[in-house]
Coordinates of C-alpha atoms (C1' of nucleotides) in Angstrom, one line a residue:
Chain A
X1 CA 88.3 91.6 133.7
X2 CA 86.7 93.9 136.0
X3 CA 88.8 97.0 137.1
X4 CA 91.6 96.4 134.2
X5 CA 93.4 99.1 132.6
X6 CA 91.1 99.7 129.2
X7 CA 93.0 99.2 126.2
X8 CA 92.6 100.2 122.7
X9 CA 94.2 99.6 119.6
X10 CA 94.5 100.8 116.2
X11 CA 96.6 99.0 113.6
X12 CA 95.7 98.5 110.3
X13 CA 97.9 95.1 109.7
X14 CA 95.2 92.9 110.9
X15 CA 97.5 90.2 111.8
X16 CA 99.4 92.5 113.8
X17 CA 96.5 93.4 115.7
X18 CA 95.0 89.4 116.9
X19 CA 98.5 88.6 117.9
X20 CA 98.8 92.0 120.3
X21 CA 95.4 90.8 121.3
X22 CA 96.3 87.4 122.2
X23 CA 99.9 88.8 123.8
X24 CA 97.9 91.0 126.0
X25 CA 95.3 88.8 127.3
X26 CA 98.1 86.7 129.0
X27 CA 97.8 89.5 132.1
X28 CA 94.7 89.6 133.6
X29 CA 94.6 93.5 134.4
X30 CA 94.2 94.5 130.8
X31 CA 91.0 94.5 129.1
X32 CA 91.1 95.3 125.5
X33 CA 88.1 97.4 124.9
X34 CA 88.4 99.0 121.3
X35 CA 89.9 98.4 118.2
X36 CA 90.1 99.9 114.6
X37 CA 91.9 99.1 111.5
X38 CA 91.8 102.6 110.1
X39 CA 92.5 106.0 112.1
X40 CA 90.3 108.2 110.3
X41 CA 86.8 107.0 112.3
X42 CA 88.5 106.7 116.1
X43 CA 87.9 109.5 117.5
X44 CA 84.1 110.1 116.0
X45 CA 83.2 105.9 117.7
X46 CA 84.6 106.7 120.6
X47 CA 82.6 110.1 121.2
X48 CA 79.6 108.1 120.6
X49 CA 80.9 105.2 123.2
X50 CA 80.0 104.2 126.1
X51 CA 83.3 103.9 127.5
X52 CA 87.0 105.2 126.4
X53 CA 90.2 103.6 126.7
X54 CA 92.6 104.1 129.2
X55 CA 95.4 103.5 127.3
X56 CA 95.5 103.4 123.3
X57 CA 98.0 101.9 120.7
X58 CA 98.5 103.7 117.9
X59 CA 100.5 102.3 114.7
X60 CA 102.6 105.3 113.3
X61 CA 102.2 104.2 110.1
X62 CA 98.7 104.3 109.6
X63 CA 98.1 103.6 105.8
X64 CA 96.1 106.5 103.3
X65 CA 92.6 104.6 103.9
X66 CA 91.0 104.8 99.9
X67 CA 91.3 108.5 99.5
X68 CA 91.5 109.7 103.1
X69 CA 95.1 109.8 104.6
X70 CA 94.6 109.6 108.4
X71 CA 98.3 108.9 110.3
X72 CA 98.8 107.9 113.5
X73 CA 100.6 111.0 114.1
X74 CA 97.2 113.3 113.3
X75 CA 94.9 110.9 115.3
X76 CA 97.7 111.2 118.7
X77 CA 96.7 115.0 118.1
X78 CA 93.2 114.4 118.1
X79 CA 92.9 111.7 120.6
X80 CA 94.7 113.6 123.1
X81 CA 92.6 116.4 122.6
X82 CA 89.2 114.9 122.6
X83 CA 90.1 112.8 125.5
X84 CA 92.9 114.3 128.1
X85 CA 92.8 111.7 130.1
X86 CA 93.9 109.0 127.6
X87 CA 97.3 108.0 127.5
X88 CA 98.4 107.1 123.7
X89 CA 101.2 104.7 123.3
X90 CA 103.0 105.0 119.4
X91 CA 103.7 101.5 117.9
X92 CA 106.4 101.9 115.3
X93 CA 107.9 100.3 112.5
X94 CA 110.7 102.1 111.9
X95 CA 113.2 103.2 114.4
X96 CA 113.8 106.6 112.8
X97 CA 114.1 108.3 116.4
X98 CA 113.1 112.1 115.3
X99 CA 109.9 110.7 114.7
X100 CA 109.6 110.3 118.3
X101 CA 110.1 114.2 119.1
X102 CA 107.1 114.7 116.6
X103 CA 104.9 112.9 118.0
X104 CA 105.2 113.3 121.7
X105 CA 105.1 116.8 120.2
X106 CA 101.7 115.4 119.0
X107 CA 100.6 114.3 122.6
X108 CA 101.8 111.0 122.5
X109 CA 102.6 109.2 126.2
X110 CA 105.4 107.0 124.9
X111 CA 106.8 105.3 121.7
X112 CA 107.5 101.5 120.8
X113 CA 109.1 100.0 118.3
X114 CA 107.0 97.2 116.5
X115 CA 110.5 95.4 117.5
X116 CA 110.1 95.1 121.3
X117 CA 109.4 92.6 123.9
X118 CA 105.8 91.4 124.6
X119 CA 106.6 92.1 127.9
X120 CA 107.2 95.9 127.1
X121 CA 104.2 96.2 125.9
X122 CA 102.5 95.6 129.2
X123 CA 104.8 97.2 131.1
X124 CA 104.5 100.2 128.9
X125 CA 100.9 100.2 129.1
X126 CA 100.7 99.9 132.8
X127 CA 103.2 102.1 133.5
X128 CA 101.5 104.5 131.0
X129 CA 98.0 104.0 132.7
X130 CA 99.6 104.4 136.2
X131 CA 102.4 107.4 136.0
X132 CA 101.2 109.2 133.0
X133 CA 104.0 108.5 130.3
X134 CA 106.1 105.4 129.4
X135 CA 109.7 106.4 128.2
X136 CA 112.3 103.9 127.3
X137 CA 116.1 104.3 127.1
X138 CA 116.1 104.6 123.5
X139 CA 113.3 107.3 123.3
X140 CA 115.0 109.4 126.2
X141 CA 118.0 109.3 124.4
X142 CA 116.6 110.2 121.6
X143 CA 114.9 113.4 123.6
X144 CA 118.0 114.3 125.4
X145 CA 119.5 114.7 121.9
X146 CA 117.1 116.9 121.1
X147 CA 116.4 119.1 124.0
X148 CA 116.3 122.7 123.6
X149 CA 115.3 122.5 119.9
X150 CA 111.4 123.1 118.7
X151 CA 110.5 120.3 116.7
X152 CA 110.4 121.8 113.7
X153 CA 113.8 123.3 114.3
X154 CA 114.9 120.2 114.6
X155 CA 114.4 119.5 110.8
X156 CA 115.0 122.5 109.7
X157 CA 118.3 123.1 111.6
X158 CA 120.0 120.2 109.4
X159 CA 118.2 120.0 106.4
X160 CA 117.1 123.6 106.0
X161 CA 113.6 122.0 104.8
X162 CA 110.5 122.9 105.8
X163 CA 107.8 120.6 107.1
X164 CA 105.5 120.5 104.0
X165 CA 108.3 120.2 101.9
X166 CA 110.1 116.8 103.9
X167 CA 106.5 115.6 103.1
X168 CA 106.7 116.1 99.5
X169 CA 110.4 114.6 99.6
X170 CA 108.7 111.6 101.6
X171 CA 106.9 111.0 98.7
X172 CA 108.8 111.3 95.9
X173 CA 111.3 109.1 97.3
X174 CA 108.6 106.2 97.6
X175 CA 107.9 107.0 93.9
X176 CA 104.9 108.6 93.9
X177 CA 104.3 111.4 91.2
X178 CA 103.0 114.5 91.9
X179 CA 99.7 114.2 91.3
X180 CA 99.3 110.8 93.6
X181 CA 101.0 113.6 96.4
X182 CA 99.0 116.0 95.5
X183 CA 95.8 113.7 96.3
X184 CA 97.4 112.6 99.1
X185 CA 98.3 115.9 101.0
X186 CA 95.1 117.5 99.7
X187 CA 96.9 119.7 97.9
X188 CA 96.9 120.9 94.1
X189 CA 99.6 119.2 91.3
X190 CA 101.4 122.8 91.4
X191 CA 101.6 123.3 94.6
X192 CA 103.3 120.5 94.6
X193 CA 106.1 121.4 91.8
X194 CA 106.4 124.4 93.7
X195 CA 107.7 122.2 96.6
X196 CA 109.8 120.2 94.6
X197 CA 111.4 123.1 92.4
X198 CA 111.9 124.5 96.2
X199 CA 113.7 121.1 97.0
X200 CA 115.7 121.1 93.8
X201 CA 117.1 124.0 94.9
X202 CA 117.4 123.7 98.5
X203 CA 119.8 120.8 98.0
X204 CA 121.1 121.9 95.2
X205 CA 120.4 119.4 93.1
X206 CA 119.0 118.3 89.3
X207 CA 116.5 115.7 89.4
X208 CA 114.7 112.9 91.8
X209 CA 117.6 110.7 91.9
X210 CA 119.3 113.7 93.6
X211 CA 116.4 114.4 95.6
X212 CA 116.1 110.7 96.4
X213 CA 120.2 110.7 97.3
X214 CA 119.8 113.9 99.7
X215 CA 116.6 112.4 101.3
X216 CA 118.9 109.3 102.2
X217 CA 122.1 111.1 103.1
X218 CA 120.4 112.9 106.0
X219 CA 118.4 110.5 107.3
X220 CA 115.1 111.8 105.9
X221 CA 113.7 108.7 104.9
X222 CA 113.6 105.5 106.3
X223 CA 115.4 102.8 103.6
Chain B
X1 CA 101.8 68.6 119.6
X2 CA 102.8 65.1 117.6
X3 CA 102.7 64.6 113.7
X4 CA 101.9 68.1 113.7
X5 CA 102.5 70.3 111.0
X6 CA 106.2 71.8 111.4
X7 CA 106.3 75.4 111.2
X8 CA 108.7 78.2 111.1
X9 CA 108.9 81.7 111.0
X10 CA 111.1 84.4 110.0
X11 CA 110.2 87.6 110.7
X12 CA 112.2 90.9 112.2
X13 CA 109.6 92.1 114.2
X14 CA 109.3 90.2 117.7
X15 CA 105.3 91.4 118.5
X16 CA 104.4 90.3 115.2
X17 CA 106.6 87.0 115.9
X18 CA 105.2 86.4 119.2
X19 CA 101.7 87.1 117.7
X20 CA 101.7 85.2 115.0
X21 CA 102.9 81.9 117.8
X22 CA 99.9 83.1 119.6
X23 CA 97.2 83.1 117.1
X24 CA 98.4 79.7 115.7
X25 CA 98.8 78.2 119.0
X26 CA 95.2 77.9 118.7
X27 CA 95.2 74.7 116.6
X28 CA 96.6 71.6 117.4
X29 CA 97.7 70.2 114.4
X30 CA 100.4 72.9 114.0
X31 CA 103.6 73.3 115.9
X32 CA 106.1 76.0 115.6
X33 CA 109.2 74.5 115.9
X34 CA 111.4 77.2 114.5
X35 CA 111.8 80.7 114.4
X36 CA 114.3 83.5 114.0
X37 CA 114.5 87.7 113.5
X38 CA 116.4 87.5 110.1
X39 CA 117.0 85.6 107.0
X40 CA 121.0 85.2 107.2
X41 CA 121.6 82.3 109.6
X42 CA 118.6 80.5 108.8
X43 CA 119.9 78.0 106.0
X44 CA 123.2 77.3 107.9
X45 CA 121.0 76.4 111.2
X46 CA 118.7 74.5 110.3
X47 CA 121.4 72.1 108.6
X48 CA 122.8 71.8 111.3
X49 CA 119.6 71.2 113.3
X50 CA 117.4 67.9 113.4
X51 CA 114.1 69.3 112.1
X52 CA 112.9 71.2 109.3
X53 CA 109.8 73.0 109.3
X54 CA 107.2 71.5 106.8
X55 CA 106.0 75.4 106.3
X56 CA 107.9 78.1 106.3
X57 CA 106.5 81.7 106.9
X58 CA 109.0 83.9 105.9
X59 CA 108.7 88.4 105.8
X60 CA 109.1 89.7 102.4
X61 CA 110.7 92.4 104.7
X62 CA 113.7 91.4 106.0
X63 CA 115.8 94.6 106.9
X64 CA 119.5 94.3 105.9
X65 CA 121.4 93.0 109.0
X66 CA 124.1 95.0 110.0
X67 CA 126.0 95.1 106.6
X68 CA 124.4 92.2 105.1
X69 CA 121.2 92.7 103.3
X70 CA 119.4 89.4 103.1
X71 CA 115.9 90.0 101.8
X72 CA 112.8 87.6 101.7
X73 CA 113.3 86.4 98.3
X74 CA 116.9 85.5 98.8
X75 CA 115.8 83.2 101.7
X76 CA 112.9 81.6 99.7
X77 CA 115.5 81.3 96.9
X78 CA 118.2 79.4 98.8
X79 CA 115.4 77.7 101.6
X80 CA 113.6 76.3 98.4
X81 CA 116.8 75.2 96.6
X82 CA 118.2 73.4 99.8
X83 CA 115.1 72.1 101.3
X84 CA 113.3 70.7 98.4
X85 CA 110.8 69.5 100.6
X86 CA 109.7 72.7 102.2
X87 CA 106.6 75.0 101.7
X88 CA 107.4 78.6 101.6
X89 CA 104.6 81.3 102.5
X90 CA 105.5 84.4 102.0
X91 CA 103.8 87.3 104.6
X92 CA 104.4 90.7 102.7
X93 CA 103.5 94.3 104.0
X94 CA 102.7 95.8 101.6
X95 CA 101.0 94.1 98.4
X96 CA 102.5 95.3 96.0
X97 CA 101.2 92.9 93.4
X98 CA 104.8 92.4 91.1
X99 CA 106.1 91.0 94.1
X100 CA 103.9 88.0 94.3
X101 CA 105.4 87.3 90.6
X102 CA 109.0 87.5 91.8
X103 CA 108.5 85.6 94.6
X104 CA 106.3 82.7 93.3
X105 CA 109.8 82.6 90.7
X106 CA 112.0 82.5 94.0
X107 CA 110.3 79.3 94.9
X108 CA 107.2 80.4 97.1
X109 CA 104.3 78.6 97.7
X110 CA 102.0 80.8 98.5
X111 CA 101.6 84.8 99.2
X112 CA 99.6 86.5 102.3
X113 CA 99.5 90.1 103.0
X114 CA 100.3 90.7 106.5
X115 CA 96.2 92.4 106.8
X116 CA 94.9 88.8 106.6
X117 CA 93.0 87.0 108.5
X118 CA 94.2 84.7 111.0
X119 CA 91.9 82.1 109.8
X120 CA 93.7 82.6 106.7
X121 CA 97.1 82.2 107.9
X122 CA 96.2 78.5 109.5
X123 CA 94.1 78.0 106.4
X124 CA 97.2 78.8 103.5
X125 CA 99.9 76.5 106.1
X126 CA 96.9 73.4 105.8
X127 CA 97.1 73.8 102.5
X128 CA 100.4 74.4 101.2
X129 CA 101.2 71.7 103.4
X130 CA 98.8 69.3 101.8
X131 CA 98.6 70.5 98.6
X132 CA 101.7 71.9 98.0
X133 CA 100.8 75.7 97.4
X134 CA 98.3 77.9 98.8
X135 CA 97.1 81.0 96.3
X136 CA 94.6 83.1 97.5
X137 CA 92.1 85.3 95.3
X138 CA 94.0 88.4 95.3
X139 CA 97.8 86.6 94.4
X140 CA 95.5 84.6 91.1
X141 CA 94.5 88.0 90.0
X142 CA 97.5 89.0 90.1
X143 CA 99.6 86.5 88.7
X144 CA 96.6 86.4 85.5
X145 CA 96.6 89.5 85.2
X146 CA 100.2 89.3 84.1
X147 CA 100.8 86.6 82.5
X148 CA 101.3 86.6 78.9
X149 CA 102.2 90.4 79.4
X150 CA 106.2 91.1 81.0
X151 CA 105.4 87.8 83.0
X152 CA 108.3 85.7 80.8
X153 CA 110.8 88.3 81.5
X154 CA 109.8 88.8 84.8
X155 CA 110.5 85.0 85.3
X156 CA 113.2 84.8 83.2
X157 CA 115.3 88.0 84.8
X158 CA 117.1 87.3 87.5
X159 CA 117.5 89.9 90.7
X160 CA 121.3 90.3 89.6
X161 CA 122.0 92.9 87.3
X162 CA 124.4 92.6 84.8
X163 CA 127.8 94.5 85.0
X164 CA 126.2 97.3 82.3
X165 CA 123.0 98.1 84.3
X166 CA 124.7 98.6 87.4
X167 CA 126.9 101.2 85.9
X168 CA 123.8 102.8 84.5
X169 CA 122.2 103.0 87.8
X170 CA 125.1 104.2 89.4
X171 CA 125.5 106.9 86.9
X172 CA 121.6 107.7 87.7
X173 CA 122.2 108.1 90.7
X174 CA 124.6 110.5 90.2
X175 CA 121.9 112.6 88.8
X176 CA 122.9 111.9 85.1
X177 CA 120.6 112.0 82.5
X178 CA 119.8 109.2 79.6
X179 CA 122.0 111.4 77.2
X180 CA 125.0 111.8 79.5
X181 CA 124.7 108.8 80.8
X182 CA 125.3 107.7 76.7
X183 CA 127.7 110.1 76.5
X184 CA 129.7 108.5 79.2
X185 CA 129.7 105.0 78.6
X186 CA 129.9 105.6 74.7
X187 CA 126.4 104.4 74.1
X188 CA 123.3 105.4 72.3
X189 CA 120.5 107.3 74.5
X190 CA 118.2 104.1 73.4
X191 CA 120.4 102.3 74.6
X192 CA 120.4 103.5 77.9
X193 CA 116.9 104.0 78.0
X194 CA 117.0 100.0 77.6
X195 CA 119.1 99.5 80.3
X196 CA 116.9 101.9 82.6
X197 CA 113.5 99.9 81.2
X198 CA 115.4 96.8 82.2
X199 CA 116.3 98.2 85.5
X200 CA 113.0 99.2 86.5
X201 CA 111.4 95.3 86.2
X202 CA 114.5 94.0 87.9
X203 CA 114.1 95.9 91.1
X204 CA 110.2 95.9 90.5
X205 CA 110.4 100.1 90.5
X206 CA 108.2 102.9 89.3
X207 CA 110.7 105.4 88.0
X208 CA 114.1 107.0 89.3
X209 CA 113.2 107.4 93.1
X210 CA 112.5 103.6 93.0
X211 CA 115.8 102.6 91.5
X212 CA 118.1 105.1 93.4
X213 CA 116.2 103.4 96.5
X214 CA 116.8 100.0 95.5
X215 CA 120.6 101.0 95.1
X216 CA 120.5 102.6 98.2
X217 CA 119.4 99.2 100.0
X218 CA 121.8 97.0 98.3
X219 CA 124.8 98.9 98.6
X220 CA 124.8 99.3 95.4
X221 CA 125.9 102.9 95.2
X222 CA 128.0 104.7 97.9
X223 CA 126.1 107.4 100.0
Chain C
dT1 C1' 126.6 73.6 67.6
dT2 C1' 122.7 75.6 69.1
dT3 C1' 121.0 78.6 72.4
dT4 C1' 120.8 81.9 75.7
dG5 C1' 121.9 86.3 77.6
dA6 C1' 124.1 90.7 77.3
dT7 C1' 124.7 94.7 74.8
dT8 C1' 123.6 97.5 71.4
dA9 C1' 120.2 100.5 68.6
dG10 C1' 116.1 102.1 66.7
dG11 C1' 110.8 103.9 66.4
dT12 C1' 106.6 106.0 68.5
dA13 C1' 103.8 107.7 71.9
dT14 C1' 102.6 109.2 76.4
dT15 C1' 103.5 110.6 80.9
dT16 C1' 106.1 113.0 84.2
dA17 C1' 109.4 116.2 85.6
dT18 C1' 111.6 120.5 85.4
dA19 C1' 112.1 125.7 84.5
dC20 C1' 110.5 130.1 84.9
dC21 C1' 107.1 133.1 85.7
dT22 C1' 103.1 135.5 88.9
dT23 C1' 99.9 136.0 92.8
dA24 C1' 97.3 135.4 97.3
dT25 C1' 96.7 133.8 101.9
dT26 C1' 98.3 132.4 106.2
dT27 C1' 101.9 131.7 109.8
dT28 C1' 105.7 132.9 112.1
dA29 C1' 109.4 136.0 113.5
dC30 C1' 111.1 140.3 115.2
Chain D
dG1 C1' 102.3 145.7 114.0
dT2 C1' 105.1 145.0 110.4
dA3 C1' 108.2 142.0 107.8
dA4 C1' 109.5 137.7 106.3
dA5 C1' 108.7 133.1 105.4
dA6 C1' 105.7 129.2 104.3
dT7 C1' 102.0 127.5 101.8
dA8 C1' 98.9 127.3 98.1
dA9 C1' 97.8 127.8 93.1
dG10 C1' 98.0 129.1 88.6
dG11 C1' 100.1 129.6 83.4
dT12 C1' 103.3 128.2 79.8
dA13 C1' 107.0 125.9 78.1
dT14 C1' 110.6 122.4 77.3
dA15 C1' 113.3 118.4 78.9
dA16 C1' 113.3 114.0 80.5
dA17 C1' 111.5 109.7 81.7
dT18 C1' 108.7 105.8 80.8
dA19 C1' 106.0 102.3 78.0
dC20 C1' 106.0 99.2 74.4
dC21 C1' 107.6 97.6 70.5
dT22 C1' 111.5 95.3 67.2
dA23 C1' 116.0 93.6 66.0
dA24 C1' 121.1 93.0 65.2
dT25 C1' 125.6 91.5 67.1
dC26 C1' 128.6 89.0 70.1
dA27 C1' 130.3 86.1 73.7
dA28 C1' 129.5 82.5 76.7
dA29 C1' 127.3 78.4 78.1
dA30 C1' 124.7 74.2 77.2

DNA sequence: TTTTGATTAGGTATTTATACCTTATTTTAC
DNA sequence: GTAAAATAAGGTATAAATACCTAATCAAAA
């Protein structure tokens, strides 16, 4: 136990979270040191820790906690700048490879799909710990495809939408109205009809259902 | 390892697969003796295999397999209706309480959010095994809270929809509203407006977004 | 034959979406 | 440094969707 790489994890699916656990004590050079189940308090323990992970999981899809959405997107950003030296590994559920530009764009050290081998997992986290950044084929390929463009270019290069507004259409298509957005960006109701009459337009179409079509059609939402 | 409980698991993501095996591993009266990454095949092998599972753990989730979408509540449908015998618990994402309805209608014996703990999970296998059904505090609610209410429909309606509702949802897809949508199919806006009501509880969906997702997942409309 | 399910149609009420305006602040681009 | 775009927020409407009812007709299945 002594001398492992320190490893922490944040994953809200508690299940999830025992069984990476009992995966990862299998190698002895691993010590799991931290865990949370929400993002929104990480980086706040950890300042008041005694010790700081080497290497942290974070799950993508950290879930709104009550009435404070936290993803694991925003906590890469903070966690990489509270702590430089961490390395932050992104577990994801969904494949959707731009999401990988956005958040090694966010600091993140490498991406893994909640789909891989146990075995990448440790090899991601030591390699991680020990050269800085863990980059499988897929997420290369992904970044090759990509090069050149500034993130948010990337989006709005084939789609023509802005960030704010691919939130919104997020939303919308997983049925939310615009007042549960509008709690959940912090923002008011109308700000958020102004989004969506910016949507309507933008893709030239009448209601949700077209919004909801467009959204698929490009790939802006994961089905 | 002998006169064990039998379990299996189906489930699309291998670190959750390989987690749950570890955390169960723990007890001795279990033994996973089956597992796979999608609902399709499973029926067809284990007939052709020489043990069943007594338990079942199956994803609510299952992603759509190449071109074959095969969710959750089609394998508890057709595991429950060919193996009479077997417990099915279902381990859903998201907890979405009309779900547990749908699914307890499938065939399911129990329902588990994938945030449980793993006490729980060994705890609901014990008991569907022995008892035949395992409903946790949260599913009860949920299933009291609708009963007497949509609860008979619910039950009664199958996850097929009928010839007349899927050109409805087709046509709201196409961005049609309740009066064109009448005006097409020569049929009164109240009419429709049935259709869309009926709709909704079918696919378990909040409004429009919901249903032009659900579509979007079957294959029920062309992109 | 009885029953069930599909389709049709209506009422009433509430909620949500959409259209069309204006304005201010901040960020980004040139 | 200025211009343009993005973001935020408001008002005032109407249109549309959604919820929750009932009920008639017809065809198919039991």
């Amino acid at each position: 136990m002594k001398n492992g790489i320190k490893v922490g994890l944040v994953e809200d699916q508690h299940l999830f979270r025992d069984g990476i656990k009992a995966i990862l004590s299998a190698w002895q050079d691993i010590e799991i040191i931290f865990e949370a189940g929400e993002g929104f308090s990480v980086v706040q323990t950890l300042l008041q820790s005694e010790q700081v992970p080497d290497v942290m999981l974070v799950d993508l899809s950290l879930p709104p906690n009550g009435s404070t959405p936290y993803s694991g997107e925003q906590l890469t950003i903070d966690l990489t700048a509270t702590f430089p030296e961490m390395k932050v590994l992104i577990l994801s559920g969904h494949q959707d490879e731009k999401f990988i530009i956005r958040l090694i764009e966010a600091g993140a050290h490498g991406y893994l799909v909640k789909d891989s081998d146990p075995l990448e997992v440790y090899q991601a986290i030591v390699t991680a710990y020990e050269k800085g950044a863990y980059i499988n084929e897929r997420a290369l390929m992904a970044i090759q495809q990509n090069i050149g463009k500034k993130t948010k270019e990337i989006f709005r290069s084939d789609t023509d939408l802005t960030w704010r507004e691919l939130e919104v259409l997020e939303l919308i298509c997983r049925q939310h109205t615009a007042e549960e957005i509008g709690e959940k960006l912090f923002i008011s109701v109308k700000t958020v009809n102004g989004h969506r009459s910016n949507l309507l337009l933008k893709t030239a179409s009448r209601n949700v259902a077209g919004l909801v079509m467009y959204a698929v059609k490009n790939g802006l939402v994961n089905i």
